[in-house]
Short mmCIF file of C-alpha atoms in Angstrom, two decimals:
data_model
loop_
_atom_site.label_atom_id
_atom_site.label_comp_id
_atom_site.label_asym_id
_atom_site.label_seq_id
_atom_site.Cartn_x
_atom_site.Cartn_y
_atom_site.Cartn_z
CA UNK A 17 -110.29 66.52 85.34
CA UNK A 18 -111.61 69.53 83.94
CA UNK A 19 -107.75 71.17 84.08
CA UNK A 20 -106.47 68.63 82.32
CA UNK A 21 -109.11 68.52 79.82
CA UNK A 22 -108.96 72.67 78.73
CA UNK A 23 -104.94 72.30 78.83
CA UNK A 24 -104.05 70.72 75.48
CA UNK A 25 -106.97 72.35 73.55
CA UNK A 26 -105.48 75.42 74.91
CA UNK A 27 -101.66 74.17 73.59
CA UNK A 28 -103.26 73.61 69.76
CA UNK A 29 -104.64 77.00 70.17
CA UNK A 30 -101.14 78.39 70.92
CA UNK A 31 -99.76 76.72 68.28
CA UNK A 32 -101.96 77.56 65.30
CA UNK A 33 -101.69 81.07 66.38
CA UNK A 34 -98.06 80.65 66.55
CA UNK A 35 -98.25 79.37 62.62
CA UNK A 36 -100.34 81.68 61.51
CA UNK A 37 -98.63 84.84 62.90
CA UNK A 38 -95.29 83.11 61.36
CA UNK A 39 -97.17 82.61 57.98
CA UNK A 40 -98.10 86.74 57.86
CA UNK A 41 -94.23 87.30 58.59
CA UNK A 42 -93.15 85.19 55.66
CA UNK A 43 -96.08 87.10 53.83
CA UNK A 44 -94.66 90.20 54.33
CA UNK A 45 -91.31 89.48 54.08
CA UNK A 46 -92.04 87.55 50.90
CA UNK A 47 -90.23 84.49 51.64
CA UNK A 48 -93.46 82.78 51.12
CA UNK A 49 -93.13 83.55 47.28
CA UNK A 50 -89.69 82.65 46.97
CA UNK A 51 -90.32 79.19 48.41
CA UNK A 52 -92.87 78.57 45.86
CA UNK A 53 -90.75 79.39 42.47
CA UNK A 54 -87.88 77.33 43.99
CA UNK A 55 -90.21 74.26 44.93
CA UNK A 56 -91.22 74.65 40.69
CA UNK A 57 -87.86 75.39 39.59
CA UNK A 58 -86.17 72.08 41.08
CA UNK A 59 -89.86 70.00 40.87
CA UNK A 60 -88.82 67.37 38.16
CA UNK A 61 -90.79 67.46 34.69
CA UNK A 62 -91.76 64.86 32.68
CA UNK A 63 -89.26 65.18 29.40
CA UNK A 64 -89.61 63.86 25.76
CA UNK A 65 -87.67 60.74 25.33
CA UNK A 66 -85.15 61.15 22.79
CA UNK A 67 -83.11 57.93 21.17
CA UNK A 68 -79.51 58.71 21.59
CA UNK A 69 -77.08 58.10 18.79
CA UNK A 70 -75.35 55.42 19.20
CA UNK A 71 -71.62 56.13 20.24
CA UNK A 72 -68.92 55.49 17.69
CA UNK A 73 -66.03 53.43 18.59
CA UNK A 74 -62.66 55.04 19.26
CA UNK A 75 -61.59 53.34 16.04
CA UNK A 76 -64.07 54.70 13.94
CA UNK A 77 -62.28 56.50 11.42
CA UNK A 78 -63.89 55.83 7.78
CA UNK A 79 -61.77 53.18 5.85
CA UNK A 80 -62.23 52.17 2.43
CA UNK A 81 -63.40 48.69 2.08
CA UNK A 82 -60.64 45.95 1.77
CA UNK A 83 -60.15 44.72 -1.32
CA UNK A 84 -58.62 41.12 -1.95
CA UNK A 85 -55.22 40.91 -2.55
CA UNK A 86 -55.94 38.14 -4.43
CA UNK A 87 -55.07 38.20 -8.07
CA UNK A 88 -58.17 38.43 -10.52
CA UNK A 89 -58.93 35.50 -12.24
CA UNK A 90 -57.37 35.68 -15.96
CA UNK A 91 -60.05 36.74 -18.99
CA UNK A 92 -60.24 35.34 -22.19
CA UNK A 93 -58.59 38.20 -24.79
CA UNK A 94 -56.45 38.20 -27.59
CA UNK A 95 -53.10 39.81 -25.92
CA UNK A 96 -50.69 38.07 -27.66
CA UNK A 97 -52.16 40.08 -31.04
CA UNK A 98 -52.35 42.85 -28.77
CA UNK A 99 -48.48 43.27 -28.38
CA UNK A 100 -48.17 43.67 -31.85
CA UNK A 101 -49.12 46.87 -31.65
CA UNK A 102 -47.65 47.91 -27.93
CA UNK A 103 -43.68 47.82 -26.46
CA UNK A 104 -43.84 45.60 -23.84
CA UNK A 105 -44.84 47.60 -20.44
CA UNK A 106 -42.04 45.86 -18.13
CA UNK A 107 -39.10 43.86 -18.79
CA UNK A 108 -39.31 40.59 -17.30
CA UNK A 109 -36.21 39.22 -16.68
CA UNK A 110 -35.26 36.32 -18.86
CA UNK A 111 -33.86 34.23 -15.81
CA UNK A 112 -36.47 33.95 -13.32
CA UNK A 113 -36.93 30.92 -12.36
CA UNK A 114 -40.96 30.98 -12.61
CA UNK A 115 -40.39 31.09 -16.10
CA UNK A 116 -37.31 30.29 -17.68
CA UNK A 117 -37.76 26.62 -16.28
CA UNK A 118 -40.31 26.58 -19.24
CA UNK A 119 -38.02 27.68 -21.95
CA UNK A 120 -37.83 24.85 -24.05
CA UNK A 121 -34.72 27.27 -25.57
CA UNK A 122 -31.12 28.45 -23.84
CA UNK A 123 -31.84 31.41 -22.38
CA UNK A 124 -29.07 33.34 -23.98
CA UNK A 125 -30.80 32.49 -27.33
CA UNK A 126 -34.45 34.20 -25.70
CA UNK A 127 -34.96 37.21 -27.51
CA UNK A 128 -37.08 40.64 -26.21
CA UNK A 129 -37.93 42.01 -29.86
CA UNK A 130 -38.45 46.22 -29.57
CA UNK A 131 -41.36 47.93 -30.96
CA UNK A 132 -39.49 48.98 -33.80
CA UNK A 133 -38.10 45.50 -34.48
CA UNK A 134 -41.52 43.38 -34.14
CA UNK A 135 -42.88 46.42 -36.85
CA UNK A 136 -40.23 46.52 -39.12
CA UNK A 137 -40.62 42.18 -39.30
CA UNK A 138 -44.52 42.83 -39.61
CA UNK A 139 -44.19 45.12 -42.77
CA UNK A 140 -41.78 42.72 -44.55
CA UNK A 141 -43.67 40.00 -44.15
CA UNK A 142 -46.85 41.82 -45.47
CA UNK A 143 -45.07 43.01 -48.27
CA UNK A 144 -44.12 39.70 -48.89
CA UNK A 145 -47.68 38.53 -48.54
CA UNK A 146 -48.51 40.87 -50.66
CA UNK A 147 -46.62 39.85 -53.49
CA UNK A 148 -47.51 36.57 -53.65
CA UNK A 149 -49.13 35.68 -56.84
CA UNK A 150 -51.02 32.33 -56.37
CA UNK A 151 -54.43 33.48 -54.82
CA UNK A 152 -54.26 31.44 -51.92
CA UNK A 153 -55.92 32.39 -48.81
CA UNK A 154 -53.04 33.93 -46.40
CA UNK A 155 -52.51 35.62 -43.07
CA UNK A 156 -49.24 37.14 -41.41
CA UNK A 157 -49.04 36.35 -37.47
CA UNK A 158 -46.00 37.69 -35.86
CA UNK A 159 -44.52 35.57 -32.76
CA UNK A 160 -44.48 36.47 -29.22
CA UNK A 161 -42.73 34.43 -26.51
CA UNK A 162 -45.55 31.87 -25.94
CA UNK A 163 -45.73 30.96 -29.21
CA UNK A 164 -41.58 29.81 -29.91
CA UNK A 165 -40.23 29.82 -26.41
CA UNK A 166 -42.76 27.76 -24.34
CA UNK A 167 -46.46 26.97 -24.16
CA UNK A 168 -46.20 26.65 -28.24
CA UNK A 169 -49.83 27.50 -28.61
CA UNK A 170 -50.34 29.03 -31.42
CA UNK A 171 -54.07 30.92 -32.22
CA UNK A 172 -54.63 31.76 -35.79
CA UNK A 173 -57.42 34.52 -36.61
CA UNK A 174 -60.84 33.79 -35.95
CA UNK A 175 -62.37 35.43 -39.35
CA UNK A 176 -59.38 33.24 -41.60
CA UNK A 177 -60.50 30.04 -39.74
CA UNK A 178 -64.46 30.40 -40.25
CA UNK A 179 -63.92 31.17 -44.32
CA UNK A 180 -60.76 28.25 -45.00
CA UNK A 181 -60.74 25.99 -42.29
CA UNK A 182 -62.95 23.07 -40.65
CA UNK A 183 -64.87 23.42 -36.83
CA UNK A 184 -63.41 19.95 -36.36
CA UNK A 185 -59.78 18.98 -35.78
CA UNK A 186 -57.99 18.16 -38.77
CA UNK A 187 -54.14 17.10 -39.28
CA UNK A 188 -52.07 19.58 -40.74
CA UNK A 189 -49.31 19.91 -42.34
CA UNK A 190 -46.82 22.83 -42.13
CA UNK A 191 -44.20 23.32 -45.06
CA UNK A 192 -41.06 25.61 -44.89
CA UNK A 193 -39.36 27.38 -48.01
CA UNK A 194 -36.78 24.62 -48.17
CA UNK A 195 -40.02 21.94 -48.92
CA UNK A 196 -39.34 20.10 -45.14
CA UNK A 197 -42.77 19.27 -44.01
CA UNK A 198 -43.76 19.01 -40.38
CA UNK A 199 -46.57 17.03 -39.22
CA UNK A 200 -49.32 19.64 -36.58
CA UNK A 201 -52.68 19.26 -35.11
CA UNK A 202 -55.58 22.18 -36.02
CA UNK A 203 -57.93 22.44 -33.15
CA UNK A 204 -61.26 23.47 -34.75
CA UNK A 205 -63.19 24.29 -31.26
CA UNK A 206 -60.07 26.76 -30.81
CA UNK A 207 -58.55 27.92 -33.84
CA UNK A 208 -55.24 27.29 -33.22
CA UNK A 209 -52.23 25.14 -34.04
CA UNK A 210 -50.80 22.59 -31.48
CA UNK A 211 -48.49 19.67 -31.58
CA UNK A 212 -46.16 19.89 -34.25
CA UNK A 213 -45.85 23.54 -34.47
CA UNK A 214 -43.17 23.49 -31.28
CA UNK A 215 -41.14 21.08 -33.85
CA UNK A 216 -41.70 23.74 -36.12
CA UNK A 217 -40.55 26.83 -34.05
CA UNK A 218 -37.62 24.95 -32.72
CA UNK A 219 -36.10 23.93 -35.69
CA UNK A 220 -36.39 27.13 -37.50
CA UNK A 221 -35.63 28.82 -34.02
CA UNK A 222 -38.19 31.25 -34.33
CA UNK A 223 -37.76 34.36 -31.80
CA UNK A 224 -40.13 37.01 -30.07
CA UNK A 225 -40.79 39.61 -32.93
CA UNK A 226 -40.55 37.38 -36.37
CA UNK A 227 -43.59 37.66 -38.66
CA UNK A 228 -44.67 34.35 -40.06
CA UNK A 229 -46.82 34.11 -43.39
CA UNK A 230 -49.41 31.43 -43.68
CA UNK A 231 -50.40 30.43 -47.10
CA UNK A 232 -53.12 27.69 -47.43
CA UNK A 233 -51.91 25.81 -49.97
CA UNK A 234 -54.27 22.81 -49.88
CA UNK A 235 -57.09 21.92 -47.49
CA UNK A 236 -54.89 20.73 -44.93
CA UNK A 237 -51.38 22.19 -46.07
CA UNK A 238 -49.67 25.41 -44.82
CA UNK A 239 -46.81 26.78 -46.48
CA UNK A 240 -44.76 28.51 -44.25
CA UNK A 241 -42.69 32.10 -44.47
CA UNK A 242 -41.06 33.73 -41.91
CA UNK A 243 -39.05 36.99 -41.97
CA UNK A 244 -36.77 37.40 -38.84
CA UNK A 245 -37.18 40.44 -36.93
#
């Protein structure tokens, strides 16, 4: 009993002496060092959390922002009085069928005036104006192709209808040079002439580019001149 007792205190001896004599080896061959700085070097640390950017996609190339195809919606202006004074930008042709079904004319009688004609009709027509001797109030309005072609809406300046004419409708009546007197309808909420004024244009066959002189001879009576472009 006693033999078996000494022999495994006398293995753990062995074997701590074993450890320790390999311990002074590493010790001296500094292996014991080395260990250490690798077990710190690869010993995970504890690191910052950072929020990634987010990644782009693929497709991410900056585009300007789409912008409707859709036409604008039209603004009130005054561009027929505004062509007076400007050549036309583009030359629509004269037999598309988005508009000429509205001509209320033959198209080979629809007339493109130039700059030079629609100007040379405005400054007879204010000559003429101004040698009219009577003292009635008077305007010159030259025509573009809504007003004797189709639509036949024709707007008469704002400042001439406050001073002459009434805000409410009234019936007019238009008179040529020859005395022939056609029957029209003054809209006061919109200063302009409607109804009997495409009579008007048609008979006299107005075209793009004649200047037309309004003379109020009465309270509901326009006398009519028009000098052809």
């Amino acid at each position: 009993m006693a033999a078996d007792d000494a022999s495994p205190s006398t293995y753990e001896e062995a074997r701590k002496q074993r450890l320790e004599e390999n311990k002074k080896r590493f010790e001296d061959l500094g292996i014991l060092n080395i260990s250490k700085s690798l077990s710190k070097l690869t010993s995970p640390e504890k690191k910052s959390k950072q929020r990634l950017p987010k990644p782009k996609p693929e497709n991410s190339a900056s585009f300007e922002p789409r912008r409707s195809s859709r036409a604008r919606n039209a603004v009130t202006s005054y561009s027929d009085d505004m062509d007076i004074d400007l050549p036309p930008l583009r030359k629509r042709s004269r037999f598309s069928s988005s508009w000429g079904s509205y001509v209320a004319r033959p198209l080979e009688e629809v007339k493109l005036a130039s700059y030079e004609d629609r100007a040379r009709a405005l400054r007879v027509a204010e000559e003429f104006q101004s040698s009219l001797q009577s003292g009635n109030p008077s305007f010159v309005k030259s025509m573009v192709r809504s007003h004797v072609y189709s639509c036949f809406w024709l707007g008469l300046p704002t400042q001439f209808c406050k001073n002459h004419l009434p805000k409410e409708d009234l019936d007019m009546i238009l008179e040529d040079e020859n005395g022939s007197a056609y029957d029209a309808k003054y809209l006061g909420k919109r200063n302009g002439l409607s109804g009997g004024w495409r009579g008007f244009a048609l008979d006299h066959k107005l075209d793009d580019g004649d200047a037309v002189v309004f003379e109020l001879v009465e309270s509901d009576r326009f006398k009519v001149s028009f000098k052809y472009s």
